[in-house]
Coordinates of C-alpha atoms and ligand atoms in Angstrom, one line a residue:
M28 CA 25.9 -18.8 28.8
P29 CA 22.8 -17.9 30.8
H30 CA 24.5 -18.3 34.2
A31 CA 27.0 -15.6 33.3
L32 CA 24.3 -13.0 32.6
E33 CA 24.9 -9.6 34.0
V34 CA 22.3 -8.4 36.5
P35 CA 21.0 -5.2 35.1
P36 CA 21.8 -2.0 37.1
Q37 CA 18.2 -1.2 37.9
T38 CA 17.8 -4.7 39.5
V39 CA 21.0 -4.2 41.4
D40 CA 19.6 -1.0 42.8
K41 CA 16.5 -2.8 44.0
W42 CA 18.6 -5.5 45.6
Q43 CA 20.6 -2.8 47.3
D44 CA 17.4 -1.5 48.9
I45 CA 16.6 -5.0 50.1
V46 CA 19.9 -5.6 51.8
N47 CA 19.9 -2.1 53.3
L48 CA 16.5 -2.9 54.8
L49 CA 17.6 -6.3 56.1
A50 CA 20.6 -4.8 57.9
E51 CA 18.4 -2.1 59.4
I52 CA 15.5 -4.4 60.5
M53 CA 17.9 -7.0 62.0
S54 CA 20.3 -4.4 63.4
V55 CA 23.4 -6.1 61.9
P56 CA 26.4 -4.4 60.3
S57 CA 26.3 -6.5 57.1
A58 CA 23.6 -7.9 54.8
L59 CA 25.1 -9.2 51.5
I60 CA 24.2 -10.8 48.2
M61 CA 27.1 -12.9 47.1
R62 CA 27.5 -14.3 43.6
A63 CA 29.5 -17.5 42.7
K64 CA 32.1 -16.7 40.1
A65 CA 34.3 -19.8 40.2
P66 CA 37.0 -20.0 41.3
N67 CA 35.9 -16.9 43.3
I68 CA 33.0 -15.6 45.1
E69 CA 32.0 -11.9 44.6
V70 CA 30.3 -9.4 46.9
L71 CA 27.5 -8.4 44.4
V72 CA 25.6 -6.1 46.8
S73 CA 26.6 -5.0 50.3
S74 CA 24.3 -3.1 52.7
H75 CA 25.1 0.6 53.3
S76 CA 25.2 0.1 57.0
A77 CA 27.6 1.3 59.8
G78 CA 30.6 -1.0 60.4
N79 CA 30.1 -3.1 57.3
P80 CA 33.5 -4.3 56.2
Y81 CA 32.4 -5.8 52.9
E82 CA 32.5 -3.8 49.7
A83 CA 30.6 -4.5 46.5
A84 CA 32.7 -6.0 43.8
E85 CA 35.2 -7.5 46.2
T86 CA 36.1 -11.1 45.5
A87 CA 37.5 -13.8 47.6
P88 CA 38.7 -17.2 46.5
L89 CA 36.4 -20.2 47.1
D90 CA 37.7 -23.2 48.9
T91 CA 38.7 -21.2 52.0
G92 CA 35.9 -22.3 54.3
L93 CA 33.6 -19.2 54.0
Y94 CA 30.1 -19.4 55.4
C95 CA 28.7 -18.7 52.0
E96 CA 30.7 -21.4 50.4
T97 CA 29.1 -23.9 52.6
V98 CA 25.6 -22.6 51.8
M99 CA 26.4 -22.9 48.1
E100 CA 27.8 -26.3 48.4
T101 CA 25.0 -27.8 50.5
R102 CA 22.3 -25.6 49.0
Q103 CA 20.8 -25.4 52.5
P104 CA 20.3 -22.6 54.9
L105 CA 23.1 -22.0 57.4
L106 CA 22.8 -20.5 60.8
V107 CA 25.9 -20.0 62.9
P108 CA 24.9 -18.0 66.1
D109 CA 28.4 -18.1 67.6
A110 CA 31.4 -19.1 65.4
I111 CA 33.9 -18.6 68.2
A112 CA 32.2 -21.3 70.3
D113 CA 31.7 -23.6 67.3
V114 CA 34.6 -25.9 66.4
D115 CA 33.4 -26.2 62.8
W116 CA 33.5 -22.4 62.3
N117 CA 36.0 -20.9 64.7
A118 CA 38.7 -20.7 61.9
N119 CA 36.6 -19.4 59.1
P120 CA 38.0 -16.3 57.2
D121 CA 35.1 -14.0 58.1
I122 CA 36.1 -14.1 61.7
K123 CA 39.2 -12.1 60.7
L124 CA 36.7 -9.3 59.7
G125 CA 35.1 -9.6 63.1
M126 CA 32.0 -11.5 61.8
I127 CA 31.2 -14.2 64.4
S128 CA 27.6 -14.9 63.6
Y129 CA 26.0 -15.8 60.2
M130 CA 22.6 -16.6 58.7
G131 CA 22.5 -17.3 55.0
L132 CA 20.4 -18.9 52.2
P133 CA 21.3 -20.2 48.8
I134 CA 20.0 -18.3 45.7
S135 CA 19.3 -20.4 42.6
W136 CA 18.8 -19.7 38.9
P137 CA 15.5 -20.9 37.6
D138 CA 17.1 -24.1 36.3
G139 CA 18.4 -24.9 39.8
E140 CA 22.0 -23.8 39.2
V141 CA 23.5 -21.9 42.1
F142 CA 23.6 -18.2 41.7
G143 CA 25.0 -17.3 45.1
T144 CA 23.8 -16.4 48.6
I145 CA 21.9 -13.8 50.6
C146 CA 23.2 -13.5 54.1
V147 CA 23.5 -11.4 57.2
L148 CA 26.5 -11.2 59.5
D149 CA 27.0 -9.8 63.0
R150 CA 30.0 -8.9 65.1
K151 CA 28.3 -10.4 68.1
K152 CA 26.6 -13.6 68.9
N153 CA 23.2 -13.7 67.3
A154 CA 20.7 -16.5 67.2
Y155 CA 18.6 -14.8 64.4
S156 CA 14.9 -15.4 65.2
D157 CA 12.7 -17.6 63.1
Q158 CA 10.9 -14.4 61.7
F159 CA 14.3 -13.1 60.5
L160 CA 14.9 -16.4 58.7
R161 CA 11.5 -16.2 57.1
L162 CA 12.2 -12.6 56.1
L163 CA 15.5 -13.6 54.6
A164 CA 13.7 -16.4 52.7
M165 CA 11.2 -13.9 51.3
C166 CA 13.9 -11.6 50.1
R167 CA 15.6 -14.6 48.5
D168 CA 12.4 -15.4 46.7
I169 CA 12.2 -11.9 45.3
L170 CA 15.8 -12.2 44.0
Q171 CA 15.0 -15.5 42.4
A172 CA 11.9 -14.1 40.7
D173 CA 14.2 -11.3 39.3
L174 CA 16.6 -14.0 38.0
N175 CA 13.7 -15.9 36.5
M176 CA 12.7 -12.7 34.6
L177 CA 16.2 -12.0 33.6
M178 CA 16.7 -15.4 32.1
A179 CA 13.4 -15.3 30.2
L180 CA 14.2 -11.9 28.7
S181 CA 17.6 -12.9 27.7
G182 CA 16.2 -16.0 26.0
Q183 CA 13.8 -13.8 24.0
L184 CA 16.5 -11.4 23.2
A185 CA 18.8 -14.2 22.0
E186 CA 16.0 -15.6 19.9
S187 CA 15.2 -12.3 18.2
Q188 CA 18.9 -11.6 17.7
A189 CA 19.2 -15.0 16.1
R190 CA 16.2 -14.3 13.9
I191 CA 17.8 -11.0 12.8
R192 CA 21.1 -12.7 12.2
R193 CA 19.4 -15.4 10.1
L194 CA 17.7 -12.6 8.1
V195 CA 20.9 -10.7 7.6
D196 CA 22.8 -13.9 6.6
S197 CA 20.0 -15.2 4.4
D198 CA 20.9 -12.6 1.8
I199 CA 17.3 -12.3 0.6
I200 CA 17.0 -8.7 1.5
G201 CA 19.6 -6.0 1.7
I202 CA 20.3 -4.9 5.3
F203 CA 22.6 -2.2 6.7
L204 CA 23.2 -0.7 10.1
W205 CA 24.1 3.0 10.3
E206 CA 24.9 5.7 12.8
V207 CA 21.9 7.9 13.0
E208 CA 24.0 11.1 13.6
T209 CA 26.8 10.6 11.1
Q210 CA 24.8 8.5 8.5
V211 CA 27.9 6.2 8.2
I212 CA 27.0 2.6 7.3
V213 CA 28.7 0.5 10.0
E214 CA 27.6 -2.9 8.8
A215 CA 25.9 -4.3 5.7
N216 CA 25.1 -7.7 4.4
D217 CA 26.2 -9.1 1.0
A218 CA 22.7 -8.6 -0.5
F219 CA 23.0 -4.8 0.1
L220 CA 26.5 -4.5 -1.1
R221 CA 25.6 -6.4 -4.3
L222 CA 22.6 -4.2 -4.8
V223 CA 24.7 -1.0 -4.8
G224 CA 27.8 -2.6 -6.4
Y225 CA 30.2 -2.1 -3.5
D226 CA 32.4 -4.7 -1.7
R227 CA 33.3 -5.3 1.8
E228 CA 36.6 -3.5 1.4
D229 CA 34.8 -0.3 0.4
L230 CA 32.6 -0.7 3.5
R231 CA 35.7 -1.0 5.8
S232 CA 37.9 1.7 4.2
R233 CA 35.6 4.3 2.8
G234 CA 33.3 5.3 5.6
M235 CA 30.3 4.9 3.3
R236 CA 27.4 7.2 4.1
W237 CA 23.9 6.4 2.8
T238 CA 23.4 10.1 2.2
A239 CA 26.3 10.2 -0.2
M240 CA 24.8 7.2 -2.0
T241 CA 21.3 8.9 -2.4
P242 CA 20.6 11.0 -5.5
P243 CA 20.0 14.6 -4.5
D244 CA 16.3 14.6 -5.6
W245 CA 15.6 11.8 -3.1
L246 CA 17.9 13.0 -0.4
E247 CA 16.0 16.2 0.1
V248 CA 12.8 14.3 1.1
D249 CA 14.9 11.9 3.3
L250 CA 16.5 14.6 5.3
R251 CA 13.5 17.0 5.4
D252 CA 10.6 14.6 6.0
R253 CA 11.9 11.1 7.0
L254 CA 14.8 11.6 9.3
P255 CA 12.9 13.7 11.8
V256 CA 10.1 11.1 11.9
L257 CA 12.6 8.4 12.5
K258 CA 14.2 10.3 15.3
R259 CA 10.8 11.0 16.8
S260 CA 9.0 7.7 16.4
G261 CA 11.8 5.2 16.0
H262 CA 10.7 3.8 12.7
L263 CA 9.5 4.7 9.2
Q264 CA 6.6 3.4 7.1
P265 CA 8.0 1.5 4.1
F266 CA 8.9 3.9 1.2
E267 CA 10.5 3.9 -2.2
K268 CA 13.6 5.7 -3.2
E269 CA 16.8 5.3 -5.3
Y270 CA 20.4 4.7 -4.5
F271 CA 23.5 5.4 -6.6
R272 CA 25.4 2.3 -7.4
K273 CA 29.2 2.5 -7.2
D274 CA 29.2 2.9 -11.1
G275 CA 26.9 5.9 -10.8
S276 CA 23.8 4.2 -12.2
R277 CA 20.7 4.2 -10.1
V278 CA 18.8 1.4 -8.4
P279 CA 15.2 1.7 -7.3
V280 CA 14.5 0.3 -3.9
M281 CA 11.8 -0.2 -1.3
M282 CA 13.0 0.7 2.2
G283 CA 12.0 -0.1 5.8
V284 CA 13.9 1.7 8.5
A285 CA 13.9 1.5 12.3
R286 CA 16.1 2.6 15.2
F287 CA 17.3 -0.1 17.5
E288 CA 15.8 1.2 20.6
D289 CA 14.5 4.4 22.1
G290 CA 17.2 7.1 21.6
G291 CA 19.4 4.4 20.0
K292 CA 22.3 5.7 18.1
Q293 CA 22.1 3.1 15.3
G294 CA 19.4 2.5 12.8
V295 CA 18.7 -0.6 10.7
A296 CA 17.6 -0.4 7.1
F297 CA 16.0 -3.1 5.1
V298 CA 16.4 -2.6 1.4
L299 CA 14.5 -4.4 -1.4
D300 CA 15.6 -4.2 -5.0
L301 CA 12.7 -2.9 -7.1
T302 CA 14.5 -3.0 -10.5
E303 CA 12.5 -5.9 -11.8
R304 CA 9.3 -4.7 -10.5
K305 CA 9.9 -1.3 -12.0
L306 CA 10.7 -2.9 -15.3
A307 CA 7.5 -5.0 -15.1
E308 CA 5.5 -1.8 -14.3
A309 CA 7.0 0.0 -17.2
E310 CA 6.2 -2.9 -19.4
A311 CA 2.7 -3.1 -18.2
R312 CA 2.3 0.7 -18.8
E313 CA 3.7 0.3 -22.2
S314 CA 1.4 -2.6 -23.1
E315 CA -1.5 -0.6 -21.6
R316 CA -0.5 2.3 -23.8
R317 CA -0.2 0.1 -26.9
Y318 CA -3.6 -1.5 -26.1
R319 CA -5.2 1.9 -25.8
E320 CA -3.6 3.0 -29.1
T321 CA -4.9 -0.5 -30.8
Q322 CA -8.3 0.2 -29.3
N323 CA -8.3 3.8 -30.5
A324 CA -7.2 2.8 -33.9
L325 CA -9.9 0.1 -34.0
A326 CA -12.5 2.5 -32.8
H327 CA -11.5 4.8 -35.6
V328 CA -11.7 2.1 -38.1
N329 CA -15.0 1.0 -36.8
R330 CA -16.3 4.5 -36.9
V331 CA -15.2 5.0 -40.4
T332 CA -16.8 1.7 -41.5
T333 CA -20.1 2.5 -39.7
M334 CA -20.1 5.9 -41.4
G335 CA -19.4 4.1 -44.6
Q336 CA -22.6 2.1 -44.2
L337 CA -24.3 5.4 -43.6
T338 CA -22.9 7.2 -46.6
A339 CA -25.7 6.3 -48.9
S340 CA -28.4 7.6 -46.6
I341 CA -26.4 10.6 -45.5
S342 CA -25.8 11.6 -49.1
H343 CA -29.6 11.2 -49.5
E344 CA -30.1 13.5 -46.4
L345 CA -27.6 16.0 -47.8
K346 CA -29.2 15.9 -51.3
Q347 CA -32.4 17.3 -49.8
P348 CA -31.0 20.6 -48.4
I349 CA -28.5 21.0 -51.3
G350 CA -31.2 20.3 -53.9
A351 CA -33.5 22.8 -52.1
C352 CA -30.6 25.4 -52.2
A353 CA -30.3 24.9 -55.9
M354 CA -34.0 25.3 -56.4
N355 CA -34.3 28.4 -54.3
A356 CA -31.3 29.9 -56.0
S357 CA -32.9 29.5 -59.5
A358 CA -36.2 30.8 -58.1
G359 CA -34.4 33.8 -56.5
L360 CA -32.7 34.5 -59.8
R361 CA -36.0 34.4 -61.6
W362 CA -37.6 36.9 -59.1
L363 CA -34.7 39.2 -59.6
G364 CA -34.9 38.9 -63.4
A365 CA -38.6 39.7 -63.5
V366 CA -39.7 43.2 -64.6
P367 CA -40.1 44.8 -62.3
P368 CA -37.9 42.5 -60.1
N369 CA -39.8 41.0 -57.1
L370 CA -37.3 41.8 -54.3
E371 CA -39.5 40.4 -51.5
E372 CA -39.8 37.0 -53.1
A373 CA -36.1 37.0 -53.9
R374 CA -35.3 37.8 -50.3
L375 CA -37.4 34.9 -49.1
A376 CA -35.7 32.6 -51.5
F377 CA -32.3 33.6 -50.2
E378 CA -33.4 33.1 -46.7
R379 CA -34.4 29.6 -47.5
I380 CA -31.0 29.1 -49.2
N381 CA -29.4 30.4 -46.1
K382 CA -31.3 27.9 -43.8
D383 CA -30.8 24.9 -46.0
A384 CA -27.1 25.6 -46.5
R385 CA -26.7 25.9 -42.7
Q386 CA -28.5 22.6 -42.2
A387 CA -26.2 20.9 -44.7
S388 CA -23.1 22.4 -43.2
D389 CA -24.2 21.4 -39.7
M390 CA -24.7 17.9 -40.9
M391 CA -21.3 17.8 -42.5
S392 CA -19.6 19.0 -39.4
H393 CA -21.3 16.3 -37.2
I394 CA -20.1 13.7 -39.7
R395 CA -16.6 15.1 -39.6
D396 CA -16.7 15.0 -35.8
L397 CA -17.7 11.4 -35.9
F398 CA -14.9 10.5 -38.3
K399 CA -12.3 12.4 -36.2
N400 CA -10.0 10.6 -33.8
A401 CA -10.2 13.2 -31.1
P402 CA -9.2 12.7 -27.5
L403 CA -11.9 12.2 -24.9
Q404 CA -13.5 15.4 -23.6
K405 CA -15.4 15.6 -20.4
E406 CA -18.1 18.3 -20.5
G407 CA -21.8 18.7 -20.0
V408 CA -23.6 16.8 -22.7
Q409 CA -27.4 17.1 -23.3
I410 CA -28.0 13.5 -24.0
N411 CA -31.4 14.0 -25.6
E412 CA -29.9 16.5 -28.1
A413 CA -27.1 14.1 -28.9
I414 CA -29.6 11.3 -29.5
R415 CA -31.7 13.5 -31.8
E416 CA -28.6 14.3 -33.9
V417 CA -27.7 10.6 -34.3
I418 CA -31.3 9.7 -35.1
S419 CA -31.3 12.4 -37.8
L420 CA -28.1 11.1 -39.2
T421 CA -29.5 7.6 -39.5
R422 CA -32.9 8.7 -40.8
G423 CA -32.1 7.6 -44.4
E424 CA -31.0 4.1 -43.2
V425 CA -34.1 3.8 -41.0
V426 CA -36.5 4.8 -43.7
Q427 CA -34.8 2.5 -46.2
H428 CA -35.3 -0.5 -43.9
G429 CA -38.9 0.4 -43.1
V430 CA -38.2 1.0 -39.4
A431 CA -40.4 3.2 -37.2
V432 CA -38.4 5.2 -34.7
Q433 CA -39.9 6.2 -31.4
M434 CA -38.2 8.5 -29.1
Q435 CA -39.2 8.6 -25.4
L436 CA -36.9 11.2 -24.1
A437 CA -37.4 12.3 -20.5
E438 CA -37.7 16.1 -20.1
D439 CA -35.4 18.2 -17.9
L440 CA -32.6 15.6 -17.9
P441 CA -29.5 16.9 -16.2
P442 CA -26.5 17.1 -18.5
V443 CA -24.2 14.1 -18.4
K444 CA -20.5 14.3 -18.0
G445 CA -18.7 13.2 -21.1
D446 CA -17.6 13.5 -24.7
R447 CA -20.6 14.2 -27.0
V448 CA -19.0 12.7 -30.1
Q449 CA -17.9 9.5 -28.3
L450 CA -21.4 9.0 -26.8
Q451 CA -22.9 9.6 -30.2
Q452 CA -20.5 7.0 -31.6
A453 CA -21.8 4.5 -29.0
L454 CA -25.4 5.4 -29.8
L455 CA -24.7 5.2 -33.5
N456 CA -23.4 1.6 -33.1
L457 CA -26.4 0.5 -31.1
I458 CA -28.9 2.0 -33.5
M459 CA -27.2 0.7 -36.6
N460 CA -27.0 -2.8 -35.0
A461 CA -30.7 -2.6 -34.2
V462 CA -31.7 -1.4 -37.7
E463 CA -29.5 -4.1 -39.2
A464 CA -31.0 -6.8 -37.0
M465 CA -34.5 -5.8 -37.8
S466 CA -33.8 -5.7 -41.5
T467 CA -33.9 -9.5 -41.4
V468 CA -37.5 -9.6 -39.9
E469 CA -39.9 -10.3 -42.6
D470 CA -43.2 -10.3 -40.7
G471 CA -44.1 -8.2 -37.8
P472 CA -43.3 -4.6 -37.0
R473 CA -39.8 -3.1 -37.2
E474 CA -39.7 -0.7 -34.2
L475 CA -36.8 1.1 -32.7
T476 CA -37.4 2.8 -29.4
V477 CA -34.8 5.1 -27.8
R478 CA -35.6 6.0 -24.3
T479 CA -33.9 8.2 -21.7
A480 CA -34.6 8.5 -18.0
A481 CA -33.0 10.0 -15.0
D482 CA -31.8 7.6 -12.4
A483 CA -31.9 8.4 -8.7
D484 CA -28.2 8.0 -8.3
H485 CA -26.9 10.9 -10.5
T486 CA -27.0 8.9 -13.6
V487 CA -28.9 9.0 -16.9
V488 CA -30.1 5.7 -18.4
V489 CA -30.4 5.3 -22.1
T490 CA -32.2 2.3 -23.6
V491 CA -32.2 1.2 -27.2
R492 CA -34.9 -1.4 -27.9
D493 CA -35.6 -3.1 -31.2
S494 CA -38.1 -5.7 -32.5
G495 CA -35.5 -7.8 -34.3
P496 CA -34.7 -11.5 -33.8
G497 CA -32.6 -10.8 -30.7
V498 CA -29.0 -11.9 -30.2
P499 CA -28.3 -15.6 -30.9
P500 CA -28.1 -17.2 -27.4
E501 CA -24.7 -18.8 -28.1
H502 CA -23.3 -15.3 -28.8
A503 CA -25.1 -13.5 -25.9
A504 CA -22.3 -14.2 -23.4
R505 CA -19.4 -13.1 -25.6
L506 CA -21.2 -10.1 -27.3
F507 CA -18.9 -7.5 -25.8
E508 CA -15.7 -9.4 -26.5
P509 CA -13.7 -8.2 -29.5
F510 CA -14.3 -9.9 -32.9
C511 CA -17.5 -11.5 -31.8
T512 CA -19.7 -11.2 -34.9
T513 CA -22.4 -13.1 -36.7
K514 CA -22.2 -10.9 -39.8
S515 CA -20.2 -11.9 -42.8
S516 CA -18.8 -8.4 -43.2
G517 CA -18.9 -7.5 -39.5
M518 CA -15.8 -6.7 -37.5
G519 CA -17.3 -7.6 -34.1
M520 CA -15.7 -4.5 -32.5
G521 CA -18.7 -2.3 -32.3
L522 CA -20.1 -3.4 -28.9
T523 CA -16.6 -3.8 -27.5
I524 CA -15.9 -0.2 -28.3
C525 CA -19.3 1.0 -27.1
R526 CA -18.7 -0.6 -23.8
S527 CA -15.2 0.8 -23.4
I528 CA -16.6 4.3 -24.3
I529 CA -19.3 4.0 -21.7
Q530 CA -16.9 2.6 -19.1
A531 CA -14.5 5.4 -19.8
H532 CA -17.5 7.7 -18.8
G533 CA -17.9 5.8 -15.5
G534 CA -21.1 4.1 -16.8
T535 CA -22.1 0.5 -17.8
L536 CA -23.5 -1.0 -20.9
E537 CA -25.5 -4.2 -20.9
L538 CA -27.7 -6.3 -23.0
C539 CA -30.6 -6.2 -20.6
E540 CA -33.3 -8.1 -22.4
N541 CA -32.9 -10.5 -25.3
E542 CA -36.1 -12.2 -26.4
A543 CA -37.8 -13.3 -29.6
R544 CA -39.3 -9.8 -29.9
G545 CA -36.0 -8.1 -29.9
A546 CA -32.9 -7.0 -28.0
V547 CA -32.6 -4.2 -25.5
F548 CA -29.3 -2.6 -24.9
Q549 CA -29.0 -0.2 -22.0
F550 CA -26.3 2.1 -20.8
T551 CA -25.8 4.6 -18.0
V552 CA -23.7 7.7 -17.8
P553 CA -23.1 9.8 -14.6
T554 CA -24.5 13.3 -14.7
L555 CA -22.2 16.3 -14.6
D556 CA -23.1 17.0 -10.9
A557 CA -22.3 13.4 -9.9
Ligands
ADP3 P1 -20.6 -6.3 -35.6 O1 -21.8 -5.4 -35.8 O2 -19.4 -5.8 -36.4 O3 -20.9 -7.7 -35.8 P2 -20.9 -5.6 -32.9 O4 -19.9 -5.8 -31.7 O5 -21.5 -4.3 -33.0 O6 -20.1 -6.1 -34.1 O7 -22.0 -6.7 -32.7 C1 -21.6 -8.1 -32.4 C2 -22.7 -9.0 -32.6 O8 -23.8 -8.8 -31.7 C3 -23.4 -8.8 -34.0 O9 -22.7 -9.5 -35.0 C4 -24.8 -9.4 -33.7 O10 -24.7 -10.8 -33.8 C5 -25.0 -9.1 -32.3 N1 -25.9 -8.0 -32.1 C6 -25.6 -6.7 -31.8 N2 -26.6 -5.9 -31.7 C7 -27.7 -6.7 -31.9 C8 -29.1 -6.5 -32.0 N3 -29.7 -5.3 -31.7 N4 -29.9 -7.5 -32.2 C9 -29.4 -8.7 -32.5 N5 -28.1 -9.0 -32.5 C10 -27.3 -8.0 -32.2

């Protein structure tokens, strides 16, 4: 009921000043603001002036012929300069209090409903000048402006209360109210109770505290970091935590918390159940993990098959130093068996054995690295060196297919940040693809160019260019997708894996040219200082 609204104390204080001033300016004992409270009329504010018989909060019954009653009924100003001489007024109840003159105006609520009156009374005859009437009217306008504001605010308040109530009742989100000092939950909606597995009876009888329902590992942060912020700023940024359910299990939630008003003793908490989201997150993590394991396993298989293709040429490469070892060993034995033994020649033969054996063993360990399924390292890699090693591993294959290799490796390249073996794996795939593509070219040169260059933006660019037939256009768009292959024995995983290796290094891999004279693949890798 808007017409039953309480006038707030600070407004009453202001109105008190107004009536005090009125009494003083008009030199009368009483200036009053009266409020209709059927069946009575109440003295809402009474001037603090000498000889004023009216006290605030006094009430008198209506229907007794009071001056103010008439003003309220007629909604018109009333001026009674001398009640004693006025037959209409000489019996009115205020005369008993000695008030024989009166000037009053009606005060209305914004919707026109009567609020009460503002009036001045005197113990003597008083004609109240026109200026005084205007002054009284101005004061009345001020009071009505205050009532206007009061009603608007109460409307907004009622609306926001209704909105909160709708939210509480809607049961979509858990809500509870709690005492900031004692942490006791004083009210909670069904959604919250359901979330934590309690019922209304628990809430009434147990004095449930949210602190007791919070697992100790979360409570520490709540008490140490959040509560002081809430007390200081009145609200908290949304955060995640857990509650104990009544059965002792835990429920993950997202919380929003606010205090009702500045210094308010109660807080309101909005609680969203995250159980499903957490499950979905865990599932996503698990499938991501599984995907990575599938990819790793595939990368391994791919590596092993690529290396399988290389075996022939690698064993050819190995044959050379191992054969040389054998030759030098027999030569060395011969020099030692000579009479007299030629120790200098024998020493030279053993030195050559030493060098060739080391070369063979280096080659073996590179091959083992490439076979291994080792986790990603991030260290400084000299990309040119890594390229040279791969080129030397593929030499047999390259020679066998009549391919000429050109290396245009930029000098003084900064080391790139990455895993040498993985980068070599990517290079190996690109080079083997290029060699394989060119092996179908019958006329024209078979040229493989590997180029490195420093990019301005702390990256190194590696380009692998061939003079093969290029990628069939219908495949170009899906080249990096798994199982895209044009080869009868291909897996179609090579480029997918190359790209994921390069991306894991923070770089990109693209097919940047694809024409009749060949395909150009290019990748970037950030440098160590990037
Ligand atoms: P796979 O070699 O097992 O087919 P990749 O993912 O390495 O798998 O390559 C996918 C396809 O891309 C190949 O089948 C081939 O059609 C094409 N391709 C890759 N590199 C080249 C290249 N240098 N020239 C022409 N086509 C290429």
